[in-house]
Amino acid sequence: MVVDKKSILAILMFGSLWGLLECTFGAFLHTLHLPAGAVMASIALSLMVYTRRIYQRSGMQFSMAFIASLFKLLNLGFIGGCVWCAMLAIIAEGLIFELMLLIPLMVRFHETHSLLSGAFLGYATYSGGYVLTEVFTPLLSSAGFFISDLIALLPLIFVRGFNAAFLSSILVFIAFRLSSFDLSHLRDDLYYALTSTITLLCWFIAFIV
Amino acid sequence: MKELIAAFVLLSLFVGCVSQETSGSDEIVVAGGVLSISELSTACGHVEADGHSGIPLDCIVIQAGVDNPEDLSFTLVGSDGYQKTFNWEDMLQGVLTDDGLAVFPHLPKAFWVKDVVEVRYGGG
């Protein structure tokens, strides 16, 4: 039961960190016309990999993505009016990560080859998330969905996926190394105080930015 | 060693992927014909859309001589291959900025196409 409480607080904290980064660093990258999607997908992936290694709970990363997506509700100025589209993109990343790690072969590969699995997961998370967003964004807006647009876009998505693959390989490698620091082994009172404070701080910063 | 090679390959691909160029051309292909942006600008003028000033897309289509545009759909193609398809009602609200960005103030930014090089049309 104690482990459950810790997992919930971890979902809130890491989801909030992810959401805050999307609102601040992601928006900043957008303004510089840098590949914000690939960079943010890689950062998100490293958070998901770290928490999966520490807490060993499937479903946790999807929940983190959901929490992170809620930050987009505070970030209306940056996303051009389609808050659901931006939220969907984040949730899609969490969903694809969870689906990928349902494959036993992928789990074994992930545990033994951090750099390559990071690249593979980064590529899949980014490209899959991009495709899902391209499908669902028209359905959530007044514009129509044209399959010809998606087919024409696939080569571009698959090429851009290499940006995410490269960055993810590095960040996932770092996340593997950082997972030797097991946050969940902190003393209970310290853990609760730390995670709650960081979560509240993330929401506070996102609210005032 | 294998992972280092993989990292090198990924780095090469990354460098290739982030290097982007814009066409910087004064011409755009509309319905199969080549039109000059500066001439379109003179003929259609500029309007404001979501803080962007640009040539109305409906005027560009009309200048290209497309008949019955209200019955057609229009695909805007960027220099990087990104493309989006719109109906005439959307085209009426869109503008093409001087740097080639197609802006649709009523749609999410995922529908905005950068560095538009071609406008195609098809059955609605």
Coordinates of C-alpha atoms in Angstrom, one line a residue:
Chain A
M1 CA 0.0 0.0 0.0
V2 CA 2.9 2.3 0.8
V3 CA 4.4 1.5 -2.6
D4 CA 1.1 2.6 -4.2
K5 CA 1.1 5.9 -2.5
K6 CA 4.7 6.4 -3.6
S7 CA 3.8 5.6 -7.2
I8 CA 0.9 8.0 -7.3
L9 CA 3.1 10.8 -5.9
A10 CA 5.7 9.9 -8.5
I11 CA 3.1 10.0 -11.3
L12 CA 2.1 13.5 -10.1
M13 CA 5.6 14.7 -9.8
F14 CA 7.2 13.3 -13.0
G15 CA 4.0 14.1 -15.0
S16 CA 4.2 17.7 -13.6
L17 CA 7.9 18.0 -14.4
W18 CA 7.2 16.8 -18.0
G19 CA 4.2 19.2 -18.3
L20 CA 6.2 22.1 -17.0
L21 CA 9.0 21.4 -19.5
E22 CA 6.5 21.2 -22.3
C23 CA 5.1 24.6 -21.3
T24 CA 8.4 26.4 -20.9
F25 CA 11.3 24.7 -22.7
G26 CA 9.1 23.3 -25.4
A27 CA 7.5 26.6 -26.1
F28 CA 10.9 28.3 -26.1
L29 CA 12.2 25.8 -28.7
H30 CA 9.2 26.5 -30.8
T31 CA 9.9 30.2 -30.8
L32 CA 13.5 29.5 -32.0
H33 CA 12.1 27.2 -34.8
L34 CA 14.1 24.3 -33.5
P35 CA 12.8 20.7 -33.6
A36 CA 10.8 21.1 -30.4
G37 CA 8.7 18.0 -31.0
A38 CA 11.8 15.7 -31.2
V39 CA 13.6 17.3 -28.3
M40 CA 10.5 17.2 -26.0
A41 CA 9.7 13.6 -27.0
S42 CA 13.2 12.6 -26.1
I43 CA 13.1 14.4 -22.7
A44 CA 9.7 12.8 -22.1
L45 CA 11.0 9.4 -23.0
S46 CA 13.9 9.7 -20.6
L47 CA 11.5 10.5 -17.8
M48 CA 9.4 7.5 -18.7
V49 CA 12.4 5.2 -18.9
Y50 CA 13.7 6.4 -15.5
T51 CA 10.3 5.9 -13.8
R52 CA 9.8 2.5 -15.4
R53 CA 13.1 1.3 -14.1
I54 CA 12.6 2.7 -10.6
Y55 CA 9.0 1.8 -10.0
Q56 CA 8.5 -1.1 -12.4
R57 CA 4.9 -0.3 -13.0
S58 CA 3.2 -0.5 -16.4
G59 CA 0.5 2.1 -16.8
M60 CA 2.4 4.6 -14.7
Q61 CA 4.0 6.4 -17.7
F62 CA 0.6 6.7 -19.5
S63 CA -0.7 8.4 -16.3
M64 CA 2.3 10.7 -16.3
A65 CA 1.5 11.7 -19.8
F66 CA -2.0 12.5 -18.9
I67 CA -0.9 14.7 -16.0
A68 CA 1.7 16.4 -18.3
S69 CA -1.0 17.0 -20.9
L70 CA -3.1 18.9 -18.3
F71 CA -0.4 21.6 -18.3
K72 CA -1.4 22.5 -21.8
L73 CA -4.6 23.9 -20.3
L74 CA -2.4 26.6 -18.7
N75 CA -0.4 27.2 -21.9
L76 CA -3.0 28.5 -24.3
G77 CA -0.9 31.4 -25.6
F78 CA 1.6 29.1 -27.3
I79 CA -0.5 26.5 -29.1
G80 CA -2.8 28.4 -31.4
G81 CA -6.1 27.6 -29.9
C82 CA -6.2 23.8 -30.2
V83 CA -5.5 22.7 -26.7
W84 CA -6.9 19.2 -27.3
C85 CA -4.4 18.7 -30.1
A86 CA -1.4 19.5 -27.9
M87 CA -2.8 17.4 -25.1
L88 CA -3.4 14.5 -27.5
A89 CA 0.2 14.6 -28.7
I90 CA 1.6 14.1 -25.2
I91 CA -0.9 11.4 -24.3
A92 CA 0.0 9.6 -27.5
E93 CA 3.6 9.5 -26.5
G94 CA 2.7 7.9 -23.2
L95 CA 0.4 5.4 -24.9
I96 CA 3.0 4.3 -27.4
F97 CA 5.7 3.9 -24.8
E98 CA 3.4 1.6 -22.8
L99 CA 2.5 -0.4 -25.9
M100 CA 6.1 -0.8 -26.9
L101 CA 7.1 -2.2 -23.5
L102 CA 4.3 -4.7 -23.6
I103 CA 6.4 -6.5 -26.2
P104 CA 8.6 -9.0 -24.3
L105 CA 11.4 -8.8 -26.9
M106 CA 11.5 -5.0 -26.6
V107 CA 11.7 -5.3 -22.8
R108 CA 14.7 -7.6 -23.0
F109 CA 16.4 -5.4 -25.6
H110 CA 15.6 -2.3 -23.5
E111 CA 17.3 -3.8 -20.4
T112 CA 20.5 -4.8 -22.2
H113 CA 21.1 -2.1 -24.8
S114 CA 20.2 1.3 -23.4
L115 CA 21.6 3.4 -26.2
L116 CA 20.0 1.4 -29.1
S117 CA 16.7 0.9 -27.3
G118 CA 16.6 4.6 -26.5
A119 CA 17.0 5.3 -30.2
F120 CA 14.4 2.8 -31.1
L121 CA 11.9 3.9 -28.5
G122 CA 12.5 7.6 -29.3
Y123 CA 11.9 6.9 -33.0
A124 CA 8.7 4.9 -32.3
T125 CA 7.4 7.3 -29.7
Y126 CA 8.0 10.4 -31.8
S127 CA 6.8 9.0 -35.1
G128 CA 3.9 7.1 -33.7
G129 CA 2.8 10.2 -31.7
Y130 CA 3.1 12.4 -34.7
V131 CA 1.0 10.0 -36.8
L132 CA -1.7 9.7 -34.1
T133 CA -1.8 13.5 -33.8
E134 CA -2.1 14.0 -37.5
V135 CA -5.0 11.6 -37.6
F136 CA -6.9 13.0 -34.6
T137 CA -6.2 16.7 -34.9
P138 CA -8.4 17.2 -37.9
L139 CA -11.1 15.2 -36.2
L140 CA -11.0 17.6 -33.2
S141 CA -11.0 20.7 -35.4
S142 CA -13.3 22.1 -38.1
A143 CA -11.0 20.9 -40.9
G144 CA -11.5 17.6 -42.6
F145 CA -9.1 14.6 -42.5
F146 CA -7.6 13.6 -45.8
I147 CA -5.7 10.3 -45.9
S148 CA -3.7 11.6 -48.9
D149 CA -2.2 14.3 -46.6
L150 CA -1.1 11.6 -44.1
I151 CA 0.4 9.4 -46.7
A152 CA 2.4 12.3 -48.2
L153 CA 3.5 13.2 -44.7
L154 CA 4.8 9.8 -43.7
P155 CA 8.2 10.1 -45.3
L156 CA 8.7 13.4 -43.6
I157 CA 7.6 12.0 -40.2
F158 CA 9.9 9.0 -40.6
V159 CA 12.9 11.2 -41.5
R160 CA 12.2 13.6 -38.6
G161 CA 12.0 10.6 -36.3
F162 CA 15.8 10.3 -36.6
N163 CA 16.2 13.6 -34.6
A164 CA 14.2 12.0 -31.8
A165 CA 16.1 8.7 -32.1
F166 CA 19.5 10.4 -31.8
L167 CA 18.5 12.6 -28.8
S168 CA 16.6 9.8 -27.1
S169 CA 19.6 7.4 -27.4
I170 CA 21.7 9.9 -25.3
L171 CA 19.0 10.9 -22.9
V172 CA 17.8 7.3 -22.3
F173 CA 21.4 6.3 -21.7
I174 CA 21.7 9.0 -19.1
A175 CA 18.3 7.9 -17.6
F176 CA 19.7 4.4 -17.2
R177 CA 22.7 5.7 -15.3
L178 CA 20.6 8.0 -13.2
S179 CA 18.3 5.1 -12.2
S180 CA 21.0 3.9 -9.9
F181 CA 19.7 6.7 -7.7
D182 CA 16.4 5.2 -6.6
L183 CA 14.2 8.0 -5.5
S184 CA 11.6 5.6 -4.1
H185 CA 14.1 4.4 -1.5
L186 CA 14.1 7.8 0.2
R187 CA 12.8 7.9 3.8
D188 CA 9.0 8.0 3.6
D189 CA 8.5 11.5 5.1
L190 CA 11.3 13.0 3.0
Y191 CA 9.9 11.3 -0.1
Y192 CA 6.3 12.6 0.4
A193 CA 7.5 16.1 1.2
L194 CA 9.9 16.2 -1.8
T195 CA 7.5 14.9 -4.4
S196 CA 4.6 17.0 -3.1
T197 CA 6.7 20.2 -3.1
I198 CA 8.1 19.6 -6.5
T199 CA 4.6 18.9 -7.9
L200 CA 3.1 22.0 -6.4
L201 CA 6.1 24.1 -7.5
C202 CA 5.7 22.9 -11.1
W203 CA 2.0 23.8 -11.2
F204 CA 2.7 27.1 -9.6
I205 CA 5.5 28.0 -12.1
A206 CA 3.3 26.9 -15.1
F207 CA 0.5 29.0 -13.8
I208 CA 2.5 32.2 -13.5
V209 CA 4.5 31.8 -16.7
Chain B
M1 CA 31.6 -0.7 -30.2
K2 CA 28.4 -1.5 -32.0
E3 CA 26.6 1.1 -29.9
L4 CA 29.2 3.7 -30.8
I5 CA 28.7 2.9 -34.5
A6 CA 25.0 3.2 -34.1
A7 CA 25.4 6.5 -32.3
F8 CA 27.6 7.8 -35.1
V9 CA 25.0 6.7 -37.7
L10 CA 22.2 8.4 -35.7
L11 CA 24.3 11.6 -35.3
S12 CA 24.8 11.7 -39.1
L13 CA 21.1 11.3 -39.7
F14 CA 20.4 13.9 -37.1
V15 CA 22.6 16.5 -38.7
G16 CA 21.0 15.8 -42.0
C17 CA 17.5 16.1 -40.6
V18 CA 17.9 19.4 -38.8
S19 CA 19.5 21.1 -41.8
Q20 CA 16.5 22.7 -43.5
E21 CA 16.4 25.2 -46.3
T22 CA 13.6 27.4 -47.5
S23 CA 13.0 27.8 -51.2
G24 CA 13.2 31.6 -51.1
S25 CA 11.5 31.6 -54.5
D26 CA 9.3 34.4 -55.8
E27 CA 7.2 31.9 -57.6
I28 CA 4.5 29.5 -56.6
V29 CA 2.8 26.7 -58.7
V30 CA -0.9 27.1 -58.5
A31 CA -3.2 24.6 -60.3
G32 CA -0.3 23.6 -62.6
G33 CA 0.7 27.1 -63.6
V34 CA 3.6 29.2 -62.2
L35 CA 2.6 32.5 -60.7
S36 CA 4.8 35.3 -59.4
I37 CA 4.4 36.1 -55.7
S38 CA 5.1 39.8 -56.3
E39 CA 2.5 40.0 -59.1
L40 CA 0.0 38.1 -56.8
S41 CA 0.8 40.6 -54.1
T42 CA 0.0 43.5 -56.4
A43 CA -3.2 41.9 -57.7
C44 CA -4.6 40.7 -54.4
G45 CA -3.1 43.0 -51.8
H46 CA -2.4 42.0 -48.2
V47 CA -4.8 41.2 -45.4
E48 CA -4.2 40.5 -41.7
A49 CA -4.8 37.0 -40.3
D50 CA -3.9 36.1 -36.7
G51 CA -1.2 38.8 -36.6
H52 CA 0.2 37.8 -40.0
S53 CA 0.0 39.9 -43.1
G54 CA -0.4 38.0 -46.3
I55 CA -2.0 37.5 -49.7
P56 CA -5.5 36.0 -49.4
L57 CA -5.4 32.4 -50.6
D58 CA -8.8 32.6 -52.3
C59 CA -7.5 35.4 -54.4
I60 CA -4.4 33.3 -55.4
V61 CA -6.7 30.5 -56.6
I62 CA -8.9 32.9 -58.5
Q63 CA -5.8 34.5 -60.1
A64 CA -4.8 31.1 -61.3
G65 CA -8.1 30.8 -63.2
V66 CA -9.6 27.9 -61.3
D67 CA -13.3 27.6 -62.1
N68 CA -16.0 26.9 -59.4
P69 CA -13.5 26.8 -56.5
E70 CA -16.3 26.4 -54.0
D71 CA -16.8 22.8 -55.3
L72 CA -13.1 21.9 -55.0
S73 CA -10.6 21.0 -52.3
F74 CA -7.1 22.5 -52.3
T75 CA -3.8 21.0 -51.2
L76 CA -1.0 23.3 -50.1
V77 CA 2.4 21.7 -50.4
G78 CA 5.5 22.9 -48.5
S79 CA 9.1 22.7 -49.8
D80 CA 9.8 19.9 -47.3
G81 CA 6.9 17.8 -48.5
Y82 CA 4.4 18.7 -45.7
Q83 CA 1.0 19.1 -47.2
K84 CA -2.5 19.9 -46.0
T85 CA -5.8 19.8 -47.8
F86 CA -8.5 22.5 -47.3
N87 CA -12.0 23.1 -48.6
W88 CA -13.0 26.5 -50.1
E89 CA -14.4 27.8 -46.8
D90 CA -11.0 27.4 -45.2
M91 CA -9.2 28.9 -48.1
L92 CA -11.4 32.0 -47.8
Q93 CA -9.9 32.6 -44.4
G94 CA -6.3 31.8 -45.2
V95 CA -3.4 34.0 -46.2
L96 CA 0.1 33.4 -47.7
T97 CA 2.7 35.5 -45.9
D98 CA 5.7 37.0 -47.7
D99 CA 7.9 34.3 -46.3
G100 CA 5.7 31.6 -47.7
L101 CA 3.8 30.6 -44.6
A102 CA 0.1 29.7 -45.1
V103 CA -1.8 30.9 -42.1
F104 CA -5.3 29.8 -41.2
P105 CA -6.4 31.7 -38.2
H106 CA -9.4 29.5 -37.5
L107 CA -7.4 26.2 -37.5
P108 CA -4.8 24.7 -35.3
K109 CA -1.2 25.5 -36.2
A110 CA -0.7 21.9 -37.4
F111 CA -2.6 23.1 -40.5
W112 CA -0.3 26.0 -41.2
V113 CA 2.1 25.1 -44.0
K114 CA 5.6 26.5 -44.1
D115 CA 7.3 27.6 -47.3
V116 CA 4.4 26.8 -49.6
V117 CA 5.7 25.9 -53.1
E118 CA 2.5 24.6 -54.7
V119 CA -1.3 24.7 -54.5
R120 CA -3.1 21.8 -56.1
Y121 CA -6.8 21.3 -56.5
G122 CA -9.0 18.3 -56.7
G123 CA -12.7 17.3 -56.4
G124 CA -14.3 18.6 -53.3

